[in-house]
PDB file of C-alpha atoms in Angstrom:
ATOM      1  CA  UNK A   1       0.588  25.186  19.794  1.00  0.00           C
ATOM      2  CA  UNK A   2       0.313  21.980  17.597  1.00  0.00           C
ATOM      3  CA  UNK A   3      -2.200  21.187  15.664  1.00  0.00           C
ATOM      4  CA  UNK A   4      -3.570  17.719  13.964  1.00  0.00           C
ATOM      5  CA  UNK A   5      -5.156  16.699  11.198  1.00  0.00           C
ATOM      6  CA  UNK A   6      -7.215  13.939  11.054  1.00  0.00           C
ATOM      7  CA  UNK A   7      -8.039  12.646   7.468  1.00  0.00           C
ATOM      8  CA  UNK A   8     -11.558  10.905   7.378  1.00  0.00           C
ATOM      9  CA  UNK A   9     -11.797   8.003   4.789  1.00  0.00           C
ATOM     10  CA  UNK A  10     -14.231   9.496   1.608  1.00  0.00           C
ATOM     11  CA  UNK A  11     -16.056   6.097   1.677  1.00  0.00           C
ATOM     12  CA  UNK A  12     -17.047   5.440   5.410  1.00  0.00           C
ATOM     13  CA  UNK A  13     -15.879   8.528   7.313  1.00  0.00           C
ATOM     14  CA  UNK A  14     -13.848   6.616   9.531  1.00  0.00           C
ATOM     15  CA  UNK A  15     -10.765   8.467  10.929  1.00  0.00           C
ATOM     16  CA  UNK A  16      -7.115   7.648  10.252  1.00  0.00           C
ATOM     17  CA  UNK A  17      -7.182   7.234   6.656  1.00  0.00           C
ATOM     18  CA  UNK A  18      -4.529   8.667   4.227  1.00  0.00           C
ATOM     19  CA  UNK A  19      -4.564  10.286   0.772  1.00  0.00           C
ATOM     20  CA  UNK A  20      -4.020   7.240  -2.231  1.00  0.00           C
ATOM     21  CA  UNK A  21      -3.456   8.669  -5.645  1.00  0.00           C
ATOM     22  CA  UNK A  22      -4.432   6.689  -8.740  1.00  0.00           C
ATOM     23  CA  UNK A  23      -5.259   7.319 -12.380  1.00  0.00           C
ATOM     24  CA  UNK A  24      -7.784   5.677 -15.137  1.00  0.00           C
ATOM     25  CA  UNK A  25      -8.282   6.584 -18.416  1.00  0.00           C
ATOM     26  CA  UNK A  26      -6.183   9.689 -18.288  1.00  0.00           C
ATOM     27  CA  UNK A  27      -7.676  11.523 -15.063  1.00  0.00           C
ATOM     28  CA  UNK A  28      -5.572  11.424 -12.086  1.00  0.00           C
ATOM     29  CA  UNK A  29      -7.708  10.811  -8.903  1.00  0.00           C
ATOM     30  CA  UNK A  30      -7.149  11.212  -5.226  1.00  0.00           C
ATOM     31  CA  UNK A  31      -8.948   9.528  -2.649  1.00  0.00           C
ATOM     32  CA  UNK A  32      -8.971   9.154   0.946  1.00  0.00           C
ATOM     33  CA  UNK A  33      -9.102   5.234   2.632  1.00  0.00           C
ATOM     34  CA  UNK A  34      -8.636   3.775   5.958  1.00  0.00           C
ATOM     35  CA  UNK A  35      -5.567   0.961   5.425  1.00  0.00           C
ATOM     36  CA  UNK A  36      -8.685  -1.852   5.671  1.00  0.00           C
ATOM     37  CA  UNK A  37     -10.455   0.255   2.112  1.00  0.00           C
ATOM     38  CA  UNK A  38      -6.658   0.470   0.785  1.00  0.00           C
ATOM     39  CA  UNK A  39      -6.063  -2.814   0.704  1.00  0.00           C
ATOM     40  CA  UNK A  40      -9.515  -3.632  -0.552  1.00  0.00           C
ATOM     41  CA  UNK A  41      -8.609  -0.936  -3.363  1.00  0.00           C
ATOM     42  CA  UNK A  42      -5.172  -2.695  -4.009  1.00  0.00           C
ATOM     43  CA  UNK A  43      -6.279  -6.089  -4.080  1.00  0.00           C
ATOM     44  CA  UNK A  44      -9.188  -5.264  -6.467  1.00  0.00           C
ATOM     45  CA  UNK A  45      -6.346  -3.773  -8.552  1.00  0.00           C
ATOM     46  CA  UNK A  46      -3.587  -6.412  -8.444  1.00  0.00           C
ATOM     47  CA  UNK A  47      -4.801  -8.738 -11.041  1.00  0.00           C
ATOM     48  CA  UNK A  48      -4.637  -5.130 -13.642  1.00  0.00           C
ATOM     49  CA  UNK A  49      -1.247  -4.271 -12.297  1.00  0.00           C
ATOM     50  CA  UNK A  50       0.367  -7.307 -12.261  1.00  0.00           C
ATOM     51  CA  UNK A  51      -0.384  -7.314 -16.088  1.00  0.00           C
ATOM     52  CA  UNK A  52       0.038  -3.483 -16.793  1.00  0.00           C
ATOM     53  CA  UNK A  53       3.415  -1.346 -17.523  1.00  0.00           C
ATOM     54  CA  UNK A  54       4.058   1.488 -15.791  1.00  0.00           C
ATOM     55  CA  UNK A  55       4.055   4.339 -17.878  1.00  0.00           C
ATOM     56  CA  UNK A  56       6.126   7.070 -17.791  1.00  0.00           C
ATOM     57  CA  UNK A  57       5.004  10.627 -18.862  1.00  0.00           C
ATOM     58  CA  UNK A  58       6.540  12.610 -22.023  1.00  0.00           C
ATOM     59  CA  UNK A  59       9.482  14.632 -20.597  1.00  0.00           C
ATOM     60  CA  UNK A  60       9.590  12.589 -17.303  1.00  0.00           C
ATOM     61  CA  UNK A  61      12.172  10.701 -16.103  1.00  0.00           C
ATOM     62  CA  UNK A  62      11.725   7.467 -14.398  1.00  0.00           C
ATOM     63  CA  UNK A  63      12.803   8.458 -10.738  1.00  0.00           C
ATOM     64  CA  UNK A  64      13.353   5.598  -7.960  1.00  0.00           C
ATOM     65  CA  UNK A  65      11.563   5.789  -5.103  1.00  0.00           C
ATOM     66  CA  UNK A  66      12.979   6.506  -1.897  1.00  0.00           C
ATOM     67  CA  UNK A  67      10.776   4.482   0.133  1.00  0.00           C
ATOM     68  CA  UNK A  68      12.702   0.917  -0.438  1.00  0.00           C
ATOM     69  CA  UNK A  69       9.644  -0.031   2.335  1.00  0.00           C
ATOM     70  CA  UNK A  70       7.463  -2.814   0.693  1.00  0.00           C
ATOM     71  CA  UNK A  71       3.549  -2.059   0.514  1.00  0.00           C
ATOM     72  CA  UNK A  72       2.224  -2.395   4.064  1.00  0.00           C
ATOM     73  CA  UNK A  73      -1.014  -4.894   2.779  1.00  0.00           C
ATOM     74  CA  UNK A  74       1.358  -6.673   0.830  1.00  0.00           C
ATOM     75  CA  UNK A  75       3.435  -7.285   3.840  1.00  0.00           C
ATOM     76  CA  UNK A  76       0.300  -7.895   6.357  1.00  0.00           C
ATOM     77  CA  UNK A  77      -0.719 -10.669   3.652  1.00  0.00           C
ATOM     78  CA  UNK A  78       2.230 -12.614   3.504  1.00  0.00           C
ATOM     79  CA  UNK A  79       2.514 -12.711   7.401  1.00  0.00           C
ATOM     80  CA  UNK A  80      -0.843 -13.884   7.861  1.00  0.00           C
ATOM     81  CA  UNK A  81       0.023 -16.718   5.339  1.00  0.00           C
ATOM     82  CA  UNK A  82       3.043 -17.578   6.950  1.00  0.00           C
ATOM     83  CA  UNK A  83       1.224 -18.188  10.602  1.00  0.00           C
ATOM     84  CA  UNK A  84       2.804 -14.350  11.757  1.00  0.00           C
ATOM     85  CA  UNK A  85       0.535 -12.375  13.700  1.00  0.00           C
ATOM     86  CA  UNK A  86      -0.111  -8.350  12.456  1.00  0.00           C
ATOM     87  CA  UNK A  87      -2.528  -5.879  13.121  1.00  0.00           C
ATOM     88  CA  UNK A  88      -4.929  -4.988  10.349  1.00  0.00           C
ATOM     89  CA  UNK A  89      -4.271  -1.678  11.056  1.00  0.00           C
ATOM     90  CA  UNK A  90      -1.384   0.749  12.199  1.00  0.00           C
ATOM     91  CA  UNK A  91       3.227   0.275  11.406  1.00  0.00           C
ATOM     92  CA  UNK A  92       4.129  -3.407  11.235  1.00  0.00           C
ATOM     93  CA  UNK A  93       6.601  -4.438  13.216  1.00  0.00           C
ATOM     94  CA  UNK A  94      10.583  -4.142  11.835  1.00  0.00           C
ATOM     95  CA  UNK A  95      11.001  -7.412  12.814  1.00  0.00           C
ATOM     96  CA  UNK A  96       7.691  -8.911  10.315  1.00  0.00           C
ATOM     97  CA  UNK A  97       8.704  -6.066   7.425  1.00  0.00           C
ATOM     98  CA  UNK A  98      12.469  -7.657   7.434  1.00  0.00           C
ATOM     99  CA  UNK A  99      11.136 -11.282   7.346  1.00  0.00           C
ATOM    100  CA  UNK A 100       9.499 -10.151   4.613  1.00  0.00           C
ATOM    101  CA  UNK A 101      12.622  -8.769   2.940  1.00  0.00           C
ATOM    102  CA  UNK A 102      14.367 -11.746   3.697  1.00  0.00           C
ATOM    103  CA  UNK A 103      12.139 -14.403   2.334  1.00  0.00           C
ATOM    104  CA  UNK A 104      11.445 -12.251  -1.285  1.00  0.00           C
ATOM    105  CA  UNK A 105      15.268 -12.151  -1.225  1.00  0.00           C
ATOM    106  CA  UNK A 106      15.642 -15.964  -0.543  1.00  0.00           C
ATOM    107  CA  UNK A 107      12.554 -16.945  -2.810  1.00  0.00           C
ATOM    108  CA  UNK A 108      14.714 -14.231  -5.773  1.00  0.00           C
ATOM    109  CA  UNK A 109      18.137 -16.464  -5.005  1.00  0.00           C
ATOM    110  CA  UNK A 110      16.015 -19.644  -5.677  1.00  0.00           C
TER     111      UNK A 110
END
């Protein structure tokens, strides 16, 4: 028998949220947000990470990520700038995510 788990969003309770990691002053923090609170979260963020390094911990080694996938809000505002229809919530399309690609690869090539 299958089961699932539904993760509730900390903030509003509202189902289909998923676990986002962060740290601040030397804590690491978990919280649970619907994509609508992540994005919130990231964009309150942005203006601190576009500044910041990313640090890597004594011993660690810098390892690349396997998900080459771009961040899902960063994708869903770019569309809506360019006049391309998304959902606020749920998997973009393949088609919008590789638009995406394409035009951060055309606008690097510039």
């Amino acid at each position: 028998m299958a089961k699932r788990f539904i993760i509730e969003s900390d903030l509003s309770g509202e189902p289909d949220a998923e676990s986002v990691s962060f740290a601040f002053d030397g804590k690491r923090y978990t919280v649970d947000l619907t994509e609508s609170e992540k994005e919130e979260f990231a964009r309150l963020l942005a203006r601190y990470i576009d500044v910041a390094e990313e640090e890597v911990g004594a011993g660690q080694a810098s390892i690349p990520s396997r998900n080459s996938e771009p961040d899902p809000s960063v994708v869903r505002k770019w569309a809506l700038e360019n006049g391309i229809e998304v959902n606020a919530k749920g998997r973009i399309p393949h088609s919008v995510v590789a638009r995406y690609k394409k035009s951060m690869t055309e606008t690097v090539d510039a």
